[in-house]
mmCIF file of C-alpha atoms and ligand atoms in Angstrom:
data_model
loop_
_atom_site.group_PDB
_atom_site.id
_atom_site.type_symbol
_atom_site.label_atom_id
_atom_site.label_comp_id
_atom_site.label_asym_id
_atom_site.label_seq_id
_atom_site.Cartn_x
_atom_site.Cartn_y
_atom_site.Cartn_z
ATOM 1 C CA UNK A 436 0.000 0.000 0.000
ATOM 2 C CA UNK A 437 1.343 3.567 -1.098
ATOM 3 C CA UNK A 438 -0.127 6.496 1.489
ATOM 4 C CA UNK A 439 -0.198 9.565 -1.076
ATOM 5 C CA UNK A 440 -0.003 12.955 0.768
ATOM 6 C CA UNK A 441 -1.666 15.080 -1.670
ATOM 7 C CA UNK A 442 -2.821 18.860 -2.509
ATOM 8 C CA UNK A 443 -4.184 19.246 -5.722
ATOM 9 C CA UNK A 444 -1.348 21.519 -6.769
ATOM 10 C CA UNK A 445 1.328 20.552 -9.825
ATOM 11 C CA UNK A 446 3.563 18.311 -8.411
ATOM 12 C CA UNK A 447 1.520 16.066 -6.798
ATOM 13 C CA UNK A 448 -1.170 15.781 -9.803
ATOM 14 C CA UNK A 449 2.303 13.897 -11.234
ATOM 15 C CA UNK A 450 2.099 11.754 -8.857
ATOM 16 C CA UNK A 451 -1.438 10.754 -8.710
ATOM 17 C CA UNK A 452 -1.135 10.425 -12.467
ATOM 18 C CA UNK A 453 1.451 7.682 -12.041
ATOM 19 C CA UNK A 454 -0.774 6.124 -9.740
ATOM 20 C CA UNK A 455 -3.429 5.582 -11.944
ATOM 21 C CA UNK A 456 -1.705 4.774 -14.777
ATOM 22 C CA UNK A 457 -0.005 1.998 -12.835
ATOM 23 C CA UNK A 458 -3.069 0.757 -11.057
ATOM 24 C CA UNK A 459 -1.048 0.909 -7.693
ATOM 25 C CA UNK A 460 -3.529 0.712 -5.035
ATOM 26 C CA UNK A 461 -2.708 3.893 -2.710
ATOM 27 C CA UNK A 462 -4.466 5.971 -0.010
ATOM 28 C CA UNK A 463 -4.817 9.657 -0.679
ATOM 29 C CA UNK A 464 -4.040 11.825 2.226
ATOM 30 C CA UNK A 465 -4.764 15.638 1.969
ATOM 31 C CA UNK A 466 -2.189 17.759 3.279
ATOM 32 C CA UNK A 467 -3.803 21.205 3.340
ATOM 33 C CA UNK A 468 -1.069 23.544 2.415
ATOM 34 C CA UNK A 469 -2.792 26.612 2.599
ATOM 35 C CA UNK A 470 -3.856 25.756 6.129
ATOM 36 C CA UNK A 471 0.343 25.009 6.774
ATOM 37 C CA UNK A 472 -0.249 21.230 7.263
ATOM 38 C CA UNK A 473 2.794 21.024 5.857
ATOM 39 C CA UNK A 474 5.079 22.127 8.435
ATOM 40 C CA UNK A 475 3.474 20.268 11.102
ATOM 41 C CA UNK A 476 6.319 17.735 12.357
ATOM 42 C CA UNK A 477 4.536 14.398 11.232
ATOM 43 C CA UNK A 478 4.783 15.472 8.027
ATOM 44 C CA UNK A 479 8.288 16.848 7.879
ATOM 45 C CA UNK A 480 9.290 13.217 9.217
ATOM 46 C CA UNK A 481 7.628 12.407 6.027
ATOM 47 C CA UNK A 482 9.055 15.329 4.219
ATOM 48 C CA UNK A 483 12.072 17.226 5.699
ATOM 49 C CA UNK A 484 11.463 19.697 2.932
ATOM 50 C CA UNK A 485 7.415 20.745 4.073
ATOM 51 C CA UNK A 486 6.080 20.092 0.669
ATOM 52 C CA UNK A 487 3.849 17.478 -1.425
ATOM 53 C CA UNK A 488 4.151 15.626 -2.818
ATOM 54 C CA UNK A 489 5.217 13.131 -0.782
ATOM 55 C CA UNK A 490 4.668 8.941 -0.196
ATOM 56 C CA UNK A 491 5.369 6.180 2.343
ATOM 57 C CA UNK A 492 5.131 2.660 0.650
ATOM 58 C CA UNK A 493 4.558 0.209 3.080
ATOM 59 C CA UNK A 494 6.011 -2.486 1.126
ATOM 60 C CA UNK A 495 9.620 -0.838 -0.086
ATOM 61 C CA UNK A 496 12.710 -2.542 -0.695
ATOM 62 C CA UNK A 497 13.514 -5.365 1.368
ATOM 63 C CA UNK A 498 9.862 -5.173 2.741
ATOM 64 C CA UNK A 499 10.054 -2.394 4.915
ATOM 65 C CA UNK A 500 8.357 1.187 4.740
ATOM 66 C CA UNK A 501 9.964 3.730 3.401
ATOM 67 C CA UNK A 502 9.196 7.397 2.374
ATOM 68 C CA UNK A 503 9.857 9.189 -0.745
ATOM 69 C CA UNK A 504 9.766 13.094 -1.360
ATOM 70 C CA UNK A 505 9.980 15.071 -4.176
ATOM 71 C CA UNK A 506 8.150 14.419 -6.835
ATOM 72 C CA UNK A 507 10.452 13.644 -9.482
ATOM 73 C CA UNK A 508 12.570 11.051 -7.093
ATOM 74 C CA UNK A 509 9.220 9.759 -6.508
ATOM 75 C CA UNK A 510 8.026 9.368 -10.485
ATOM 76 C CA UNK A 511 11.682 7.215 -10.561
ATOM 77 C CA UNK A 512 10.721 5.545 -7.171
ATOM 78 C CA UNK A 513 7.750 4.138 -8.819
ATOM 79 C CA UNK A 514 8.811 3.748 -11.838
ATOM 80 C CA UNK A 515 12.167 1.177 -10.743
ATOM 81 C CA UNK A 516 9.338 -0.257 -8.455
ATOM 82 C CA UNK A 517 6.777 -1.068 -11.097
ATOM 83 C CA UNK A 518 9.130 -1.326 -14.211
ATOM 84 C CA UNK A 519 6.567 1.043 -16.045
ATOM 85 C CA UNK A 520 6.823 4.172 -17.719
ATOM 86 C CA UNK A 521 10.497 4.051 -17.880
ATOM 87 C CA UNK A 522 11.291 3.589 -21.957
ATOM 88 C CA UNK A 523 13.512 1.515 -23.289
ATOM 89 C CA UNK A 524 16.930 0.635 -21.320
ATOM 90 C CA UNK A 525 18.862 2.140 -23.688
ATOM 91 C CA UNK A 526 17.172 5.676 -23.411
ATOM 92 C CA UNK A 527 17.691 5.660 -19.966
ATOM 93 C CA UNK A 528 20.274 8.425 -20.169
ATOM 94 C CA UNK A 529 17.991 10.753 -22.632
ATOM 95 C CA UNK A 530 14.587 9.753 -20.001
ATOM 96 C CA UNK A 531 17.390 10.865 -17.009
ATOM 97 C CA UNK A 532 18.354 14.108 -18.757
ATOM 98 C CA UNK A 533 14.697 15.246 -19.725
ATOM 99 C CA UNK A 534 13.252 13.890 -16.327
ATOM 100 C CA UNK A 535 15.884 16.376 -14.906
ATOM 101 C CA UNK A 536 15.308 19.234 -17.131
ATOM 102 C CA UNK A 537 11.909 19.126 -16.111
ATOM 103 C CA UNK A 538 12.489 18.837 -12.245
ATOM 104 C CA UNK A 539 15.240 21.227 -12.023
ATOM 105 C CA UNK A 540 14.118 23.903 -14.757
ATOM 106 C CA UNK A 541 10.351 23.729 -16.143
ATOM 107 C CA UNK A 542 8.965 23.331 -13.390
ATOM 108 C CA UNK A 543 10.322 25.548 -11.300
ATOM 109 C CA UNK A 544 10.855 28.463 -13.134
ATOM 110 C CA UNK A 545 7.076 27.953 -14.215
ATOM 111 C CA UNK A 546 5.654 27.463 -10.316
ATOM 112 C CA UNK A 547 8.184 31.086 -9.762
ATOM 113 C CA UNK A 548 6.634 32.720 -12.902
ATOM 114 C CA UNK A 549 3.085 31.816 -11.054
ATOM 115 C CA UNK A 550 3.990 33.060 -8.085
ATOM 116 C CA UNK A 551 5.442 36.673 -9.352
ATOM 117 C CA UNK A 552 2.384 37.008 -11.617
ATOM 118 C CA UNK A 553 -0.462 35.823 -8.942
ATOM 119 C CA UNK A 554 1.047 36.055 -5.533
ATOM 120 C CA UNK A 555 4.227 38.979 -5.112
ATOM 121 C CA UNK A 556 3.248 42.546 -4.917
ATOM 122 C CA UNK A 557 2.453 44.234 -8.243
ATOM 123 C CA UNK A 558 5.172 46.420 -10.068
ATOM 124 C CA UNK A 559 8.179 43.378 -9.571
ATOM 125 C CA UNK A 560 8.604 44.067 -13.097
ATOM 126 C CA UNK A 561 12.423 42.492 -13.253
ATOM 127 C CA UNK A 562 11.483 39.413 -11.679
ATOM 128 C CA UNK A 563 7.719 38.941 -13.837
ATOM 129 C CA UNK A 564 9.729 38.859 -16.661
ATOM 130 C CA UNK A 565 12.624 37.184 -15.610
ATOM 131 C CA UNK A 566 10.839 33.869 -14.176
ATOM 132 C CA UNK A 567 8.160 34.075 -17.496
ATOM 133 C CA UNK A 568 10.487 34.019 -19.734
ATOM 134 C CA UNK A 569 12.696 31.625 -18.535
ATOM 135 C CA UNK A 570 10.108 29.862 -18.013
ATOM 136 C CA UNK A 571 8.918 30.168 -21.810
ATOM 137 C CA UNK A 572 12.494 29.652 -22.886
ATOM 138 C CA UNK A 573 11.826 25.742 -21.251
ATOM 139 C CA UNK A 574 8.647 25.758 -23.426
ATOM 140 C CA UNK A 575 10.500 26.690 -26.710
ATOM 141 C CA UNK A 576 13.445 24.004 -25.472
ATOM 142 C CA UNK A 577 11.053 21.004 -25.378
ATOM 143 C CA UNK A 578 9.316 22.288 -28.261
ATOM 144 C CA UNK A 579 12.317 22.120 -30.144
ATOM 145 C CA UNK A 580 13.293 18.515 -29.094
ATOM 146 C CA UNK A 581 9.529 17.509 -30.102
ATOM 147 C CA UNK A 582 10.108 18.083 -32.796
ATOM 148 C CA UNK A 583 8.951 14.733 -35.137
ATOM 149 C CA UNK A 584 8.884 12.672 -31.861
ATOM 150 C CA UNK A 585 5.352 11.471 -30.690
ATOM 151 C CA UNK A 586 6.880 11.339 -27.050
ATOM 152 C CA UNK A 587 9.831 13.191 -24.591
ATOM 153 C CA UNK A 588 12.286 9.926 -24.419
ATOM 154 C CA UNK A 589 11.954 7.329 -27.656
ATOM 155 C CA UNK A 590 8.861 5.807 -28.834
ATOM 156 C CA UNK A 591 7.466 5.534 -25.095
ATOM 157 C CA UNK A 592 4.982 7.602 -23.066
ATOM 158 C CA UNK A 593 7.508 7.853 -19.856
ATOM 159 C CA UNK A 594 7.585 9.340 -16.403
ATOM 160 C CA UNK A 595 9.030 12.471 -18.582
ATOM 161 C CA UNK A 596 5.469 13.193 -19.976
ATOM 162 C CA UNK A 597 4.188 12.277 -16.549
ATOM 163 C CA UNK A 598 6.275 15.166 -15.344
ATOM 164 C CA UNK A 599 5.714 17.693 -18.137
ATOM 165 C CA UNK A 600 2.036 17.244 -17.533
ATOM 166 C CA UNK A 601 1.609 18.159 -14.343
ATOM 167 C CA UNK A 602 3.354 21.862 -15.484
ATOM 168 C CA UNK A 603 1.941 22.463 -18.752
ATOM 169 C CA UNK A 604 -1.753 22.016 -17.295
ATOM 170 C CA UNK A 605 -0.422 25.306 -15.455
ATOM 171 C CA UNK A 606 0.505 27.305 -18.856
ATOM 172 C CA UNK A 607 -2.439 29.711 -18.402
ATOM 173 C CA UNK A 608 -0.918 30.658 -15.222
ATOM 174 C CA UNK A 609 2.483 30.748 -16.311
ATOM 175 C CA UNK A 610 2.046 32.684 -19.250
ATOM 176 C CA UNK A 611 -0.967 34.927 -17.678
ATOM 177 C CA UNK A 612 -3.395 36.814 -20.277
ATOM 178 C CA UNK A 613 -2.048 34.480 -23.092
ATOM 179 C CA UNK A 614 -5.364 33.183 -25.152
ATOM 180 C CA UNK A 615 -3.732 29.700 -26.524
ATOM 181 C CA UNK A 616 -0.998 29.437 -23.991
ATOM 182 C CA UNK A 617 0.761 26.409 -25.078
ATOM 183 C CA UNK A 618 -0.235 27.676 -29.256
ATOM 184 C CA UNK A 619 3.713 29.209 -29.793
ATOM 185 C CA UNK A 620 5.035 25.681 -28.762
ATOM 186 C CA UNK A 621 2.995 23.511 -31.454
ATOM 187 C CA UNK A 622 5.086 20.278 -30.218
ATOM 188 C CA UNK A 623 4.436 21.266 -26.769
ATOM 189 C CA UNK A 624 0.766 21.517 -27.036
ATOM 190 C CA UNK A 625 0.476 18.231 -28.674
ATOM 191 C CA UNK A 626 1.931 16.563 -26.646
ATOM 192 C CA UNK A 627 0.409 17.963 -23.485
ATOM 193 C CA UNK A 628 -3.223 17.071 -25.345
ATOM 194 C CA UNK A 629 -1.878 13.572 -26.365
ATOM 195 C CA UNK A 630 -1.483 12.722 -22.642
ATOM 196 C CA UNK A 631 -4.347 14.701 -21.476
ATOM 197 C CA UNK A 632 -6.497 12.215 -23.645
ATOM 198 C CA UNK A 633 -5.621 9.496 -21.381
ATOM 199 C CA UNK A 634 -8.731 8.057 -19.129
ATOM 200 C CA UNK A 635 -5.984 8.131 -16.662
ATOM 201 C CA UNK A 636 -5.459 11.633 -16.324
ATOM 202 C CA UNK A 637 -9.521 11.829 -15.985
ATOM 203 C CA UNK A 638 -8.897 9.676 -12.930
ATOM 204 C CA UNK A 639 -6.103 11.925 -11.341
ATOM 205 C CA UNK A 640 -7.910 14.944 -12.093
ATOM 206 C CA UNK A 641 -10.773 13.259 -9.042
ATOM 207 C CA UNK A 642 -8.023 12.446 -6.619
ATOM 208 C CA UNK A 643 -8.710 14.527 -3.228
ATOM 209 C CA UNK A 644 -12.090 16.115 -4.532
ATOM 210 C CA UNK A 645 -13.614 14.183 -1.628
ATOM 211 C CA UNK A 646 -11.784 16.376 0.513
ATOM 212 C CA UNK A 647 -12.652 20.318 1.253
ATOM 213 C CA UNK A 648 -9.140 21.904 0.504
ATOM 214 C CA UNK A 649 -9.245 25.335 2.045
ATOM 215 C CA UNK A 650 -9.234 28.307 -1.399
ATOM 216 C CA UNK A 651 -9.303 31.523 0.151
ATOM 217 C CA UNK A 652 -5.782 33.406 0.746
ATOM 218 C CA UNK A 653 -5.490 35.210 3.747
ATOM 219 C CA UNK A 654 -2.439 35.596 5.751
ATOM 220 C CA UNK A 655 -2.735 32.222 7.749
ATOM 221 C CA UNK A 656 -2.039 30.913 4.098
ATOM 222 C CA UNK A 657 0.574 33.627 2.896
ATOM 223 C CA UNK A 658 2.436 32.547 6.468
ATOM 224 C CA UNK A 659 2.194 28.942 5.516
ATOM 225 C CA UNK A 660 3.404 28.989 1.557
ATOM 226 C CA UNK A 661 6.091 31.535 2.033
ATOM 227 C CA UNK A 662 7.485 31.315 5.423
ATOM 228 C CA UNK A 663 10.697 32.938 4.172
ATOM 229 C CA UNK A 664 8.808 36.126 3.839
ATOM 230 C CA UNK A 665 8.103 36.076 7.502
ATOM 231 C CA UNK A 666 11.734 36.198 8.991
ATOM 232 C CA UNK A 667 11.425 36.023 12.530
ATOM 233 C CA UNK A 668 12.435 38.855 14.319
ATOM 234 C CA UNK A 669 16.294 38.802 15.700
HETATM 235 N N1 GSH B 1296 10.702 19.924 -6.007
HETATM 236 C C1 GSH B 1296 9.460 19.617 -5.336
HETATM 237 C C2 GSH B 1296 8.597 20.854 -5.231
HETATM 238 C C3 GSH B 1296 7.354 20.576 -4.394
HETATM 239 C C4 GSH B 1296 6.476 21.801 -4.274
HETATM 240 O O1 GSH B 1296 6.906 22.963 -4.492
HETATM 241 N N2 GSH B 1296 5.219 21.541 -3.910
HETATM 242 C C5 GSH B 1296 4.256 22.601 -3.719
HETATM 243 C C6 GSH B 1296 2.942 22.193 -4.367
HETATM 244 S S1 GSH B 1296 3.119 22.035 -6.127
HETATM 245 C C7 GSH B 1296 4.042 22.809 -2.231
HETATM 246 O O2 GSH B 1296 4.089 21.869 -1.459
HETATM 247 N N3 GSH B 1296 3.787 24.041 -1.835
HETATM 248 C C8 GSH B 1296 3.522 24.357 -0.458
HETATM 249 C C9 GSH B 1296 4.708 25.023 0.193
HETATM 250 O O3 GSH B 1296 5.690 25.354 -0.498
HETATM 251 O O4 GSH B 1296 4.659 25.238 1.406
HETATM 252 C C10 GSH B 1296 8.719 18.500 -6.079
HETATM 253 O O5 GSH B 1296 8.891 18.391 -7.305
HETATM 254 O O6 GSH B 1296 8.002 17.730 -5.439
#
């Protein structure tokens, strides 16, 4: 059994993609981020890093639980554990390179483009720009390497399309007031709407909406998703 500590945010919707796409049975558990659930200590023992998603598979190597944070670690985790979604052997290198170009680039310049257009104070100009770009300069780099390829890595759907998923259902956030986001990256958009037409993604798209997440933002919920805005006083 996989326990799935979930907010229906980007990173996790990876997650609970793989999850149905795998048929692994799992347990959603909501962590309420905006309420700061994610700082309490029984979920940093989860997740020293306070954020989702995150999983504890009862049955890990050798038998024994063990956790797994971050989503991309946790898209390989799975992926070694089920031998699915992985591609072929020998595109292991390309499916490591892309998987990491997501985690360490796409996604995070998109989730700081998000936050500069929806969340900072107005009139950051520098940084608006700076994180949307950057963020559309990822866009234009995968749209270049799709480029004749149906897929990220080989002939395969693979945890790299997982990954890019869970971002690129975000592009009308990241590139705010755009009416086709994804329509400059033709390769992009395909291939976002190729995996999009999987009955899986219909499935992940339900996971937590038996829970009431809280979707107002007051400062309880500024304290809890940017803590490093709140220095505490020396
Ligand atoms: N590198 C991490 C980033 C995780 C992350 O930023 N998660 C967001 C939701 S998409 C979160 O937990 N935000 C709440 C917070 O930062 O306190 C991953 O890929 O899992």
């Amino acid at each position: 059994m996989i326990r799935f500590y979930y907010h229906p945010t980007p990173n996790p919707a990876k997650i609970a993609l793989f999850l149905e796409e795998a048929a692994l049975p799992y347990e959603t558990i909501p962590v309420d981020t905006s309420k700061g659930e994610q700082h309490a200590p029984s979920f940093r023992a989860i997740n020293p890093n306070g954020k989702v998603p995150a999983i504890v598979d009862t049955d890990g190597p050798g038998g024994k639980e063990v956790r797994v944070f971050d989503s991309t670690a946790i898209l390989i985790y799975l992926g070694e554990k089920t031998g699915k979604f992985l591609g072929a052997p020998e595109d292991r290198p390309e499916l490591l390179s892309w998987v990491l170009f997501l985690a360490s680039g796409l996604g995070p310049f998109s989730g700081q483009a998000v936050h500069f257009q929806f969340a900072a104070p107005e009139g950051l100009n520098y940084a608006v720009n700076r994180y949307r770009r950057e963020a559309e300069r990822h866009y234009q780099v995968l749209n270049d390497h799709l480029e004749g390829r149906r897929f990220i890595v080989g002939d395969a759907y693979t945890i790299a399309d997982i990954s890019a998923w869970g971002w690129l259902d975000r592009a009308s956030r990241v590139r705010k007031g755009a009416d086709d986001p994804l329509g400059p990256y033709p390769n992009v958009k395909r291939l976002f709407e190729t995996v999009e037409a999987r009955p899986a993604v219909a499935r992940a798209r339900e996971v937590g909406k038996d829970h009431q997440f809280k979707n107002v933002t007051d400062e309880e919920t500024r304290r809890a998703l940017f803590p490093s805005n709140y220095p505490p006083a020396t």
